[in-house]
Amino acid sequence: MPDIRFVIFDMDQVLYDYDHQVRLRLLEELTGRPATEIDAAVWGGPHEAAAEAGSPDTAEGYLAQYARLLGYPIDFDTWADVRRQMMRARPLVLAHVRRLKERADLALLTNNGMMLKAALPVCAPETIELFGEKAHVSAEFKARKPDPVVYRRLCAKYG
């Protein structure tokens, strides 16, 4: 069996449980707007997929778009706190990643926009511990999974 030299991990539903309903409930409490309306406005259209593919290409641009779609002003700390509360680390998987890190080069690639990239230290500090600068969102590569181009660009970055 050949040696595995490079492993790419996803984040949501792999390293972390991800509960969209928790996020909707928190946003409903924050804004007073019904969760179904929030879901349709923010995630029901093309905006999130475009952000995952790099448009907007900054955390600030993403946050401005998110606030506009949400119909409510939201700052970085609030956004990051909501995202953090909807996630739960999977300790057994993270332990496996720590062991694998001793034998292989690792990277994280999650379909997300630049806002999550900026918020990773708050939302998912284990990703920074495990992957460091190799913790990536798809927006950095201007493509989203499962498009093979996002994987090619990530692998090219690390040779």
PDB file of C-alpha atoms in Angstrom:
ATOM      1  CA  MET A   1       0.000   0.000   0.000  1.00  0.00           C
ATOM      2  CA  PRO A   2       1.452   3.379  -0.985  1.00  0.00           C
ATOM      3  CA  ASP A   3       2.195   5.970   1.664  1.00  0.00           C
ATOM      4  CA  ILE A   4      -0.423   8.667   1.959  1.00  0.00           C
ATOM      5  CA  ARG A   5       1.346  12.015   1.825  1.00  0.00           C
ATOM      6  CA  PHE A   6      -1.449  14.591   1.612  1.00  0.00           C
ATOM      7  CA  VAL A   7      -4.974  14.444   3.050  1.00  0.00           C
ATOM      8  CA  ILE A   8      -7.728  17.011   2.561  1.00  0.00           C
ATOM      9  CA  PHE A   9     -10.463  17.208   5.197  1.00  0.00           C
ATOM     10  CA  ASP A  10     -13.857  18.845   4.994  1.00  0.00           C
ATOM     11  CA  MET A  11     -15.148  20.724   8.028  1.00  0.00           C
ATOM     12  CA  ASP A  12     -18.939  20.645   8.335  1.00  0.00           C
ATOM     13  CA  GLN A  13     -20.371  17.182   9.000  1.00  0.00           C
ATOM     14  CA  VAL A  14     -16.825  15.766   9.105  1.00  0.00           C
ATOM     15  CA  LEU A  15     -14.797  17.558  11.784  1.00  0.00           C
ATOM     16  CA  TYR A  16     -17.858  19.302  13.233  1.00  0.00           C
ATOM     17  CA  ASP A  17     -21.541  18.618  13.469  1.00  0.00           C
ATOM     18  CA  TYR A  18     -23.401  21.433  11.792  1.00  0.00           C
ATOM     19  CA  ASP A  19     -26.951  22.346  12.815  1.00  0.00           C
ATOM     20  CA  HIS A  20     -28.533  24.850  10.458  1.00  0.00           C
ATOM     21  CA  GLN A  21     -31.716  24.926  12.581  1.00  0.00           C
ATOM     22  CA  VAL A  22     -29.726  26.272  15.535  1.00  0.00           C
ATOM     23  CA  ARG A  23     -28.403  29.061  13.336  1.00  0.00           C
ATOM     24  CA  LEU A  24     -31.898  29.896  12.094  1.00  0.00           C
ATOM     25  CA  ARG A  25     -33.288  29.959  15.642  1.00  0.00           C
ATOM     26  CA  LEU A  26     -30.492  32.274  16.823  1.00  0.00           C
ATOM     27  CA  LEU A  27     -30.974  34.594  13.856  1.00  0.00           C
ATOM     28  CA  GLU A  28     -34.737  34.618  14.413  1.00  0.00           C
ATOM     29  CA  GLU A  29     -34.171  35.617  18.055  1.00  0.00           C
ATOM     30  CA  LEU A  30     -31.708  38.302  17.000  1.00  0.00           C
ATOM     31  CA  THR A  31     -33.743  39.844  14.210  1.00  0.00           C
ATOM     32  CA  GLY A  32     -37.356  39.087  15.145  1.00  0.00           C
ATOM     33  CA  ARG A  33     -37.794  37.819  11.586  1.00  0.00           C
ATOM     34  CA  PRO A  34     -39.263  34.311  11.022  1.00  0.00           C
ATOM     35  CA  ALA A  35     -36.655  31.602  10.497  1.00  0.00           C
ATOM     36  CA  THR A  36     -38.293  30.454   7.254  1.00  0.00           C
ATOM     37  CA  GLU A  37     -37.944  33.957   5.808  1.00  0.00           C
ATOM     38  CA  ILE A  38     -34.307  34.158   6.904  1.00  0.00           C
ATOM     39  CA  ASP A  39     -33.545  30.775   5.376  1.00  0.00           C
ATOM     40  CA  ALA A  40     -35.164  31.714   2.074  1.00  0.00           C
ATOM     41  CA  ALA A  41     -33.515  35.134   1.923  1.00  0.00           C
ATOM     42  CA  VAL A  42     -29.992  34.130   2.889  1.00  0.00           C
ATOM     43  CA  TRP A  43     -29.660  30.526   1.698  1.00  0.00           C
ATOM     44  CA  GLY A  44     -32.542  30.173  -0.756  1.00  0.00           C
ATOM     45  CA  GLY A  45     -30.954  32.059  -3.615  1.00  0.00           C
ATOM     46  CA  PRO A  46     -27.630  32.057  -5.413  1.00  0.00           C
ATOM     47  CA  HIS A  47     -25.773  34.223  -2.894  1.00  0.00           C
ATOM     48  CA  GLU A  48     -24.244  31.564  -0.641  1.00  0.00           C
ATOM     49  CA  ALA A  49     -23.030  29.406  -3.527  1.00  0.00           C
ATOM     50  CA  ALA A  50     -21.505  32.508  -5.138  1.00  0.00           C
ATOM     51  CA  ALA A  51     -19.773  33.398  -1.851  1.00  0.00           C
ATOM     52  CA  GLU A  52     -18.401  29.862  -1.612  1.00  0.00           C
ATOM     53  CA  ALA A  53     -16.954  30.398  -5.103  1.00  0.00           C
ATOM     54  CA  GLY A  54     -15.335  33.690  -4.109  1.00  0.00           C
ATOM     55  CA  SER A  55     -17.914  36.429  -4.698  1.00  0.00           C
ATOM     56  CA  PRO A  56     -17.759  38.532  -2.624  1.00  0.00           C
ATOM     57  CA  ASP A  57     -14.042  38.019  -2.179  1.00  0.00           C
ATOM     58  CA  THR A  58     -13.596  39.575   1.275  1.00  0.00           C
ATOM     59  CA  ALA A  59     -15.017  38.935   4.733  1.00  0.00           C
ATOM     60  CA  GLU A  60     -16.268  42.521   4.816  1.00  0.00           C
ATOM     61  CA  GLY A  61     -18.060  42.117   1.500  1.00  0.00           C
ATOM     62  CA  TYR A  62     -19.615  38.862   2.647  1.00  0.00           C
ATOM     63  CA  LEU A  63     -20.788  40.392   5.927  1.00  0.00           C
ATOM     64  CA  ALA A  64     -22.354  43.374   4.120  1.00  0.00           C
ATOM     65  CA  GLN A  65     -24.181  41.034   1.742  1.00  0.00           C
ATOM     66  CA  TYR A  66     -25.303  38.821   4.631  1.00  0.00           C
ATOM     67  CA  ALA A  67     -26.677  41.818   6.563  1.00  0.00           C
ATOM     68  CA  ARG A  68     -28.540  43.006   3.476  1.00  0.00           C
ATOM     69  CA  LEU A  69     -30.072  39.564   2.865  1.00  0.00           C
ATOM     70  CA  LEU A  70     -30.822  39.101   6.556  1.00  0.00           C
ATOM     71  CA  GLY A  71     -32.471  42.517   6.672  1.00  0.00           C
ATOM     72  CA  TYR A  72     -30.618  43.265   9.869  1.00  0.00           C
ATOM     73  CA  PRO A  73     -27.243  44.844  10.682  1.00  0.00           C
ATOM     74  CA  ILE A  74     -24.834  42.203  11.941  1.00  0.00           C
ATOM     75  CA  ASP A  75     -21.220  42.592  12.989  1.00  0.00           C
ATOM     76  CA  PHE A  76     -18.310  40.173  12.786  1.00  0.00           C
ATOM     77  CA  ASP A  77     -18.501  39.085  16.433  1.00  0.00           C
ATOM     78  CA  THR A  78     -22.221  38.336  16.276  1.00  0.00           C
ATOM     79  CA  TRP A  79     -21.909  36.430  13.000  1.00  0.00           C
ATOM     80  CA  ALA A  80     -18.992  34.395  14.351  1.00  0.00           C
ATOM     81  CA  ASP A  81     -20.800  33.664  17.617  1.00  0.00           C
ATOM     82  CA  VAL A  82     -23.895  32.392  15.793  1.00  0.00           C
ATOM     83  CA  ARG A  83     -21.713  30.197  13.549  1.00  0.00           C
ATOM     84  CA  ARG A  84     -19.818  28.883  16.585  1.00  0.00           C
ATOM     85  CA  GLN A  85     -23.012  28.000  18.437  1.00  0.00           C
ATOM     86  CA  MET A  86     -24.340  25.950  15.526  1.00  0.00           C
ATOM     87  CA  MET A  87     -21.204  23.783  15.406  1.00  0.00           C
ATOM     88  CA  ARG A  88     -20.063  20.952  17.649  1.00  0.00           C
ATOM     89  CA  ALA A  89     -16.598  19.465  17.350  1.00  0.00           C
ATOM     90  CA  ARG A  90     -16.361  15.724  16.755  1.00  0.00           C
ATOM     91  CA  PRO A  91     -13.619  14.800  19.266  1.00  0.00           C
ATOM     92  CA  LEU A  92     -12.968  11.304  17.901  1.00  0.00           C
ATOM     93  CA  VAL A  93     -12.481  12.611  14.368  1.00  0.00           C
ATOM     94  CA  LEU A  94     -10.242  15.433  15.591  1.00  0.00           C
ATOM     95  CA  ALA A  95      -8.153  12.889  17.517  1.00  0.00           C
ATOM     96  CA  HIS A  96      -7.797  10.844  14.325  1.00  0.00           C
ATOM     97  CA  VAL A  97      -6.664  13.972  12.460  1.00  0.00           C
ATOM     98  CA  ARG A  98      -4.060  14.674  15.166  1.00  0.00           C
ATOM     99  CA  ARG A  99      -2.646  11.151  14.765  1.00  0.00           C
ATOM    100  CA  LEU A 100      -2.661  11.377  10.988  1.00  0.00           C
ATOM    101  CA  LYS A 101      -0.843  14.711  11.143  1.00  0.00           C
ATOM    102  CA  GLU A 102       2.203  12.840  12.454  1.00  0.00           C
ATOM    103  CA  ARG A 103       2.427  10.858   9.180  1.00  0.00           C
ATOM    104  CA  ALA A 104       0.992  13.059   6.439  1.00  0.00           C
ATOM    105  CA  ASP A 105       0.605  16.633   5.313  1.00  0.00           C
ATOM    106  CA  LEU A 106      -2.950  17.871   5.954  1.00  0.00           C
ATOM    107  CA  ALA A 107      -5.228  20.607   4.642  1.00  0.00           C
ATOM    108  CA  LEU A 108      -8.763  21.717   5.329  1.00  0.00           C
ATOM    109  CA  LEU A 109     -11.101  22.624   2.484  1.00  0.00           C
ATOM    110  CA  THR A 110     -14.648  23.687   3.290  1.00  0.00           C
ATOM    111  CA  ASN A 111     -17.274  25.117   0.948  1.00  0.00           C
ATOM    112  CA  ASN A 112     -17.553  28.534   2.564  1.00  0.00           C
ATOM    113  CA  GLY A 113     -16.963  32.192   1.874  1.00  0.00           C
ATOM    114  CA  MET A 114     -14.273  34.522   3.122  1.00  0.00           C
ATOM    115  CA  MET A 115     -16.244  35.428   6.255  1.00  0.00           C
ATOM    116  CA  LEU A 116     -15.767  31.947   7.652  1.00  0.00           C
ATOM    117  CA  LYS A 117     -12.080  32.077   6.746  1.00  0.00           C
ATOM    118  CA  ALA A 118     -11.730  35.180   8.939  1.00  0.00           C
ATOM    119  CA  ALA A 119     -13.856  33.642  11.709  1.00  0.00           C
ATOM    120  CA  LEU A 120     -12.212  30.193  11.899  1.00  0.00           C
ATOM    121  CA  PRO A 121     -10.225  31.061  15.045  1.00  0.00           C
ATOM    122  CA  VAL A 122     -13.515  31.880  16.802  1.00  0.00           C
ATOM    123  CA  CYS A 123     -15.809  29.268  15.270  1.00  0.00           C
ATOM    124  CA  ALA A 124     -13.461  26.355  14.872  1.00  0.00           C
ATOM    125  CA  PRO A 125     -10.219  26.916  16.793  1.00  0.00           C
ATOM    126  CA  GLU A 126      -9.262  23.269  16.354  1.00  0.00           C
ATOM    127  CA  THR A 127      -8.917  23.863  12.612  1.00  0.00           C
ATOM    128  CA  ILE A 128      -6.249  26.475  13.257  1.00  0.00           C
ATOM    129  CA  GLU A 129      -4.462  24.160  15.690  1.00  0.00           C
ATOM    130  CA  LEU A 130      -4.527  21.241  13.259  1.00  0.00           C
ATOM    131  CA  PHE A 131      -4.183  22.870   9.863  1.00  0.00           C
ATOM    132  CA  GLY A 132      -2.693  26.319  10.530  1.00  0.00           C
ATOM    133  CA  GLU A 133      -2.307  28.217   7.279  1.00  0.00           C
ATOM    134  CA  LYS A 134      -3.582  25.159   5.419  1.00  0.00           C
ATOM    135  CA  ALA A 135      -7.128  25.775   6.689  1.00  0.00           C
ATOM    136  CA  HIS A 136      -8.943  26.922   3.544  1.00  0.00           C
ATOM    137  CA  VAL A 137     -12.373  27.922   2.351  1.00  0.00           C
ATOM    138  CA  SER A 138     -13.406  27.239  -1.224  1.00  0.00           C
ATOM    139  CA  ALA A 139     -13.761  30.988  -1.886  1.00  0.00           C
ATOM    140  CA  GLU A 140      -9.971  31.276  -1.831  1.00  0.00           C
ATOM    141  CA  PHE A 141      -9.802  29.059  -4.921  1.00  0.00           C
ATOM    142  CA  LYS A 142     -12.740  30.661  -6.796  1.00  0.00           C
ATOM    143  CA  ALA A 143     -14.496  27.289  -7.089  1.00  0.00           C
ATOM    144  CA  ARG A 144     -16.610  25.015  -4.895  1.00  0.00           C
ATOM    145  CA  LYS A 145     -16.635  21.334  -4.215  1.00  0.00           C
ATOM    146  CA  PRO A 146     -17.315  18.952  -5.865  1.00  0.00           C
ATOM    147  CA  ASP A 147     -15.819  20.775  -8.883  1.00  0.00           C
ATOM    148  CA  PRO A 148     -12.427  19.102  -9.445  1.00  0.00           C
ATOM    149  CA  VAL A 149     -10.837  22.495 -10.135  1.00  0.00           C
ATOM    150  CA  VAL A 150     -10.997  23.446  -6.431  1.00  0.00           C
ATOM    151  CA  TYR A 151      -9.042  20.310  -5.519  1.00  0.00           C
ATOM    152  CA  ARG A 152      -6.517  20.879  -8.320  1.00  0.00           C
ATOM    153  CA  ARG A 153      -5.923  24.444  -7.163  1.00  0.00           C
ATOM    154  CA  LEU A 154      -5.471  23.377  -3.549  1.00  0.00           C
ATOM    155  CA  CYS A 155      -3.081  20.575  -4.495  1.00  0.00           C
ATOM    156  CA  ALA A 156      -1.127  22.877  -6.823  1.00  0.00           C
ATOM    157  CA  LYS A 157      -0.702  25.327  -3.950  1.00  0.00           C
ATOM    158  CA  TYR A 158       1.079  22.640  -1.928  1.00  0.00           C
ATOM    159  CA  GLY A 159       2.887  20.852  -4.711  1.00  0.00           C
TER     160      GLY A 159
END
